[in-house]
Coordinates of N, CA and C in Angstrom, one line a residue:
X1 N 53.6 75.7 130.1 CA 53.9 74.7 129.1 C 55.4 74.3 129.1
X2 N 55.7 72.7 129.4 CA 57.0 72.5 129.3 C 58.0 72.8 128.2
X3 N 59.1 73.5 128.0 CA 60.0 73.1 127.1 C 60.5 71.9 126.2
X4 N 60.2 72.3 125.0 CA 60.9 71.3 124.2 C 61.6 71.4 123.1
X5 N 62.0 70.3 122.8 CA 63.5 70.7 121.6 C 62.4 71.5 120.4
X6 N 63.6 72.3 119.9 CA 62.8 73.8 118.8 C 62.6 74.4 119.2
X7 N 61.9 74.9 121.0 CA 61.3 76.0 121.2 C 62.2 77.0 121.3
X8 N 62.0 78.1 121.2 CA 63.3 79.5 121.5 C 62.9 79.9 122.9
X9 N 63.8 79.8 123.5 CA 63.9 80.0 125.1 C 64.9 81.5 125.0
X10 N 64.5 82.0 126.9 CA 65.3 82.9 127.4 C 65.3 82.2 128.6
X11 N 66.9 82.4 129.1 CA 67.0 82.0 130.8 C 68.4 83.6 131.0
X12 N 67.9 83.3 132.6 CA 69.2 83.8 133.1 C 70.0 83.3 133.7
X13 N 71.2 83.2 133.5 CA 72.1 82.4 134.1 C 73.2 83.3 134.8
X14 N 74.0 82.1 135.3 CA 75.2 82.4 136.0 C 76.0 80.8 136.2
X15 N 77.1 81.3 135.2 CA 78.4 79.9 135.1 C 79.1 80.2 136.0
X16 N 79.8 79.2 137.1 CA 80.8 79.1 138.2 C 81.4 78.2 137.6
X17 N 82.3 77.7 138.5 CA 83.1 76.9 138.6 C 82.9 76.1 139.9
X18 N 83.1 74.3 140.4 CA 83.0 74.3 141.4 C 83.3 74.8 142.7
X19 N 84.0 75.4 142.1 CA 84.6 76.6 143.9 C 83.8 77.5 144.4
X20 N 83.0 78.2 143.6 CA 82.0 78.7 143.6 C 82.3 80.2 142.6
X21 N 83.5 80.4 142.3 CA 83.9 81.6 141.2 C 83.3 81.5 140.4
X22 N 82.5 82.9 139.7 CA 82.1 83.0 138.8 C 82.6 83.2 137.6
X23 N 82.0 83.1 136.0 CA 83.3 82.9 135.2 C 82.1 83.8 134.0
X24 N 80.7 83.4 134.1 CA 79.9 84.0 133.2 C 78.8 84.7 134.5
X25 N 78.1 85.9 133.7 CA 76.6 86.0 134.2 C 75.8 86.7 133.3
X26 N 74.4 86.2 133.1 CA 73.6 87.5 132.0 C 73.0 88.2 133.6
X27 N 73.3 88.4 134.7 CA 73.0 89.4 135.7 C 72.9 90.6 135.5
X28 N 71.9 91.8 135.0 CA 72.1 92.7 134.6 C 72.0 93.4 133.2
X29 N 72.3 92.2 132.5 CA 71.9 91.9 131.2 C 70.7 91.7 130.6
X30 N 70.4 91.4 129.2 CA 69.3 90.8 129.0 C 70.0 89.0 128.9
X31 N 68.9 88.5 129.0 CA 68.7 87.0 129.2 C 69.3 86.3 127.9
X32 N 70.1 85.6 128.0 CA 70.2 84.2 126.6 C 69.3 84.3 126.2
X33 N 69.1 84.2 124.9 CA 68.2 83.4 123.7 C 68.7 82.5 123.2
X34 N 68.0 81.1 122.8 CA 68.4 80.1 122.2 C 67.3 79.4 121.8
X35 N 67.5 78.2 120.8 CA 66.7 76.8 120.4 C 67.0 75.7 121.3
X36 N 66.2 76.0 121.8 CA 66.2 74.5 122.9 C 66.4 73.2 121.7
X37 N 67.6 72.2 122.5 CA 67.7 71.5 121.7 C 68.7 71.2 120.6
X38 N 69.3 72.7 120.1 CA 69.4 72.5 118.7 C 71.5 72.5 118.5
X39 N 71.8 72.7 119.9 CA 73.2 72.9 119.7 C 73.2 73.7 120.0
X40 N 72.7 75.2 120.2 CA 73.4 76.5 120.3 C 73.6 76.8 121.3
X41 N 73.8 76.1 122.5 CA 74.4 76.0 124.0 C 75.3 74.5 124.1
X42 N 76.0 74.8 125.6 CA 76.8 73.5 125.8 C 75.6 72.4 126.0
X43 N 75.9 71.0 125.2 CA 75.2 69.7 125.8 C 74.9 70.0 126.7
X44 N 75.2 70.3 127.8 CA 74.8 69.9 129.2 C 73.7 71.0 129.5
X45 N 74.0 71.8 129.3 CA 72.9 73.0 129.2 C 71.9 72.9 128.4
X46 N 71.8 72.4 127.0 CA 71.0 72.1 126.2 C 69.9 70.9 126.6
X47 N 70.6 69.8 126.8 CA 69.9 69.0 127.9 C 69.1 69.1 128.9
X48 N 69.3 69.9 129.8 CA 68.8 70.1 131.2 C 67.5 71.0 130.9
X49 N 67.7 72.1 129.7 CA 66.5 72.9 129.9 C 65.5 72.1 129.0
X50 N 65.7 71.0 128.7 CA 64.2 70.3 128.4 C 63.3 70.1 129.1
X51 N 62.0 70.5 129.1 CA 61.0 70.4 130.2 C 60.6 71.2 131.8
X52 N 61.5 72.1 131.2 CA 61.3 73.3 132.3 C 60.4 74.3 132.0
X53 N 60.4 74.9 133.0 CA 58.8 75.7 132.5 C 58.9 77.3 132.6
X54 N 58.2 78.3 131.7 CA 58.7 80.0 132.5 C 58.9 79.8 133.9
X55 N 59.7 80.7 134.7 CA 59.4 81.0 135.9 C 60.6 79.4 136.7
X56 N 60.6 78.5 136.2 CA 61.3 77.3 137.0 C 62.6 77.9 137.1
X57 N 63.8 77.2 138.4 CA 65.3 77.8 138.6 C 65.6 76.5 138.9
X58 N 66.7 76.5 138.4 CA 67.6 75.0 139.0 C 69.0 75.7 138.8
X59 N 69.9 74.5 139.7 CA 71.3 74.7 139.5 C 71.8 73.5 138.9
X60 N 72.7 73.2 137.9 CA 72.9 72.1 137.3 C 74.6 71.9 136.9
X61 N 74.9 70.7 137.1 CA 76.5 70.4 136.9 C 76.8 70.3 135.9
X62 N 77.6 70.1 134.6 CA 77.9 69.8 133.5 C 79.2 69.4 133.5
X63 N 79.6 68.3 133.6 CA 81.2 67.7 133.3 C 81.6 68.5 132.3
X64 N 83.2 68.1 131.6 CA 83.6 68.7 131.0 C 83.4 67.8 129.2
X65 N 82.4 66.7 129.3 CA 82.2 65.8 128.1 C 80.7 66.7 127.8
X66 N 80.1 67.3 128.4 CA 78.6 68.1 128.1 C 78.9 69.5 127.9
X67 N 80.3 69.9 128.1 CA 80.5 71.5 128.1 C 81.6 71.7 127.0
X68 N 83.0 71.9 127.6 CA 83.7 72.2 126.4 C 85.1 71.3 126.3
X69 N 84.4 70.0 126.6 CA 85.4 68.9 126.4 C 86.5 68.8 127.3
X70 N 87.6 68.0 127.1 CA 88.6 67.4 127.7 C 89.6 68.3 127.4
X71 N 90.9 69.0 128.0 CA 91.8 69.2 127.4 C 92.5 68.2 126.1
X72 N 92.9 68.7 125.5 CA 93.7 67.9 124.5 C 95.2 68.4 124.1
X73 N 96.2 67.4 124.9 CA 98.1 68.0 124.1 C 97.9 68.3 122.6
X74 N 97.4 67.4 122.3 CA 97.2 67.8 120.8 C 97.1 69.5 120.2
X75 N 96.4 70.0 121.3 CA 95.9 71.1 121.0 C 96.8 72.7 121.2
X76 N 98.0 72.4 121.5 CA 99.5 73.0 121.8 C 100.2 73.0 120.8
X77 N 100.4 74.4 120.1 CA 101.2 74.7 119.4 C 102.6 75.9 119.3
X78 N 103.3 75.6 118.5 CA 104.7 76.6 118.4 C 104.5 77.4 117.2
X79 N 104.6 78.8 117.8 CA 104.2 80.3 116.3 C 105.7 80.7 116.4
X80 N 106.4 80.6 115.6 CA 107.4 81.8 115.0 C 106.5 83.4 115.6
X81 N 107.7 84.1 116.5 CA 107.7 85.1 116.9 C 107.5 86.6 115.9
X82 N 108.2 85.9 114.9 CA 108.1 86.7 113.6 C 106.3 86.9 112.5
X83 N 105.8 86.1 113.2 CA 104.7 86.0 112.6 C 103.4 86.7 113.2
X84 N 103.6 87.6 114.2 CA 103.4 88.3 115.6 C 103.2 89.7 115.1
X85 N 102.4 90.7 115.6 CA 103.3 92.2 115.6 C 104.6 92.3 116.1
X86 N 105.0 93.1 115.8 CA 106.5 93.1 116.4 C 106.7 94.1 117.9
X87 N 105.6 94.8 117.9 CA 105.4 95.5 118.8 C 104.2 95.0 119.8
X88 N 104.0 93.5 119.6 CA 103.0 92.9 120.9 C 103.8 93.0 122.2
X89 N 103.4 93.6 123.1 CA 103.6 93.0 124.3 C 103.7 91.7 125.2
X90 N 104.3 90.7 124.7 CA 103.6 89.4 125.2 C 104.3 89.0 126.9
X91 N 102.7 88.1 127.1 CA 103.5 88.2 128.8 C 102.5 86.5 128.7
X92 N 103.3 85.7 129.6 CA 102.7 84.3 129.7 C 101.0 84.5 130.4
X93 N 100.3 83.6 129.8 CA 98.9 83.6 130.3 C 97.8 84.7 129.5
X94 N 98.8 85.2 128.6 CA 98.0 86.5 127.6 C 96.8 85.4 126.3
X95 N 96.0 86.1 126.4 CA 95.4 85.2 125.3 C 95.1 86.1 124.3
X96 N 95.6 85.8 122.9 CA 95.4 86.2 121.9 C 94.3 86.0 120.7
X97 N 94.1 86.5 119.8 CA 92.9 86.0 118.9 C 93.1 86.2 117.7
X98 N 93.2 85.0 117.2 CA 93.7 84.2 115.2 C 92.4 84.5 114.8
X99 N 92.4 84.1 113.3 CA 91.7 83.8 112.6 C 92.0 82.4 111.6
X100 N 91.1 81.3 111.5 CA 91.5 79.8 111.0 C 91.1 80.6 109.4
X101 N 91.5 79.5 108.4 CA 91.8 79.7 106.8 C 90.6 80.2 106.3
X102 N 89.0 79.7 107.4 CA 88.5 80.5 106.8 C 87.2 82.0 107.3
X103 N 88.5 82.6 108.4 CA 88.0 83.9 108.5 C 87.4 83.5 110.1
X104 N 87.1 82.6 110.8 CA 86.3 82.1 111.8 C 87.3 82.5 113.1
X105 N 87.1 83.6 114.2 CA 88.2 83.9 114.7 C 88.6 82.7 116.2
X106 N 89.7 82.5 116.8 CA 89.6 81.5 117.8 C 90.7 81.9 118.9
X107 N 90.3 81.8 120.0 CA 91.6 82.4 120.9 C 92.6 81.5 121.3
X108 N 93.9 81.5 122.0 CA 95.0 80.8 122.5 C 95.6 81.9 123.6
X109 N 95.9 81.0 124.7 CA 96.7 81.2 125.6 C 98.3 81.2 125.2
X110 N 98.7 82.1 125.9 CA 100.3 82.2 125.6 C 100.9 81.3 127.1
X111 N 101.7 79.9 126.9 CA 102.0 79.4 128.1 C 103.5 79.6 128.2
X112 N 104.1 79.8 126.8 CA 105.6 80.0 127.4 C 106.2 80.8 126.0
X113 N 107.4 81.3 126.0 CA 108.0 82.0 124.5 C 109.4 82.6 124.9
X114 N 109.8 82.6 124.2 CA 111.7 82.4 123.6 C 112.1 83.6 122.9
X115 N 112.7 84.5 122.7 CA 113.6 85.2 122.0 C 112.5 84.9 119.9
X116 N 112.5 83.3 119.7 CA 112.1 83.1 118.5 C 110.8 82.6 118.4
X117 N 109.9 82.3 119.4 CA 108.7 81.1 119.4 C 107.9 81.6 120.6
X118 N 106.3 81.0 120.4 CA 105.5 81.1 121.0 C 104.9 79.8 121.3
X119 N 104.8 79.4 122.6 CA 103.9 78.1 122.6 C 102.5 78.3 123.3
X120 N 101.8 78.0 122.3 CA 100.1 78.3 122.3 C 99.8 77.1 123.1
X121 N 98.2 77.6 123.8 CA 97.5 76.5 124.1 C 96.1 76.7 123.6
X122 N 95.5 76.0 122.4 CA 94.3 76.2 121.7 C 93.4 76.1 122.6
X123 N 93.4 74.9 123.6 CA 92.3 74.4 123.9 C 91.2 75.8 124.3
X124 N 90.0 75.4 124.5 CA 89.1 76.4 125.0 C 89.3 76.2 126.5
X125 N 89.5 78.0 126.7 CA 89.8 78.0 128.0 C 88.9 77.7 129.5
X126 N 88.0 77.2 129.0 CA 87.0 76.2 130.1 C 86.8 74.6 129.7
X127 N 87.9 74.1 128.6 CA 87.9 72.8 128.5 C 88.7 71.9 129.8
X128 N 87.9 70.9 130.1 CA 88.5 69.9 131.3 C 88.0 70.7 132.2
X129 N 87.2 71.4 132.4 CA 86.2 72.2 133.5 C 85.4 71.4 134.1
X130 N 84.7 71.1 135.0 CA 83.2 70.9 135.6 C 82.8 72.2 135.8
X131 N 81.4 72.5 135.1 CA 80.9 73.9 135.6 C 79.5 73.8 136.1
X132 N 79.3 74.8 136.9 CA 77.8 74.9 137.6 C 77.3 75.9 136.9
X133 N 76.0 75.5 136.7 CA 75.2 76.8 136.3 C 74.3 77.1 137.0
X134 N 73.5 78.1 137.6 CA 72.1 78.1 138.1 C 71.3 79.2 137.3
X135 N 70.6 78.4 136.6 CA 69.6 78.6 135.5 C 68.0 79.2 135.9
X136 N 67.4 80.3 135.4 CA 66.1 80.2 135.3 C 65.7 81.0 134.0
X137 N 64.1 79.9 133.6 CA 63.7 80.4 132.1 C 62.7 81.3 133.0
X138 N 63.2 82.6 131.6 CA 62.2 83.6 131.8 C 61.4 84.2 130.7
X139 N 61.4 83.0 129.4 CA 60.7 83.2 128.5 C 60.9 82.4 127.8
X140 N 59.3 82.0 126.7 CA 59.8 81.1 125.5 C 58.7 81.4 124.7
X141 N 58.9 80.8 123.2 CA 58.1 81.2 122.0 C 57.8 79.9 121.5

């Protein structure tokens, strides 16, 4: 029976990148669960597993408008160094983890910092990506 939006799926995956590096795998794991359909995966991913069946495998591309967007400058910020542990270690390319006003945690890359400041990069760190996935469902309800 084909997949359709609502149903709760399991696949196993593996995210790369076009180079062929891998970046995610449930290899070894247990398998994703999700609602086909409902948002709880990237568009592109959400998309593609409509109408697949237990047992089917595909590999599939997802721009970065179906995954985790465009980068955005907008998304570059400066932290007062004082607002930090004082005992962080910080080294460029370190990624840290906030919490927004209300409690919801979100990470940043550290791209450069001064004696007084830190310059963050919010974006998600697979935004402006194309990624590959090669997908197979191995269950649904």
């Amino acid at each position: 029976m084909a997949i359709k939006k609502g149903d709760k799926v399991k696949i196993h995956y593996t995210g790369k990148f076009k180079n062929g590096d891998v970046f995610d795998s449930s290899e070894g794991k247990a398998p994703l669960e999700f609602e086909a359909g409902k948002g709880m995966v990237i568009k592109g991913l959400d998309e593609e597993i409509i109408d697949m069946k237990i047992g089917d495998k595909k590999t599939i591309e997802v721009p970065p408008e179906k995954a985790y967007g465009q980068r955005q400058n907008n998304l570059l910020a400066e932290v007062p160094r004082d607002k930090l542990p004082k005992n962080l270690d910080i080294k460029k390319g370190m990624m840290l983890t906030f919490q927004n006003e209300k409690g919801v945690p979100f990470t940043a890359k550290i791209v450069d910092f001064d004696d007084n400041s830190l310059k963050l990069d919010l974006n998600h760190p697979l935004a402006g990506k194309t990624l590959v996935f090669d997908i197979e469902v191995v269950g649904k309800k």
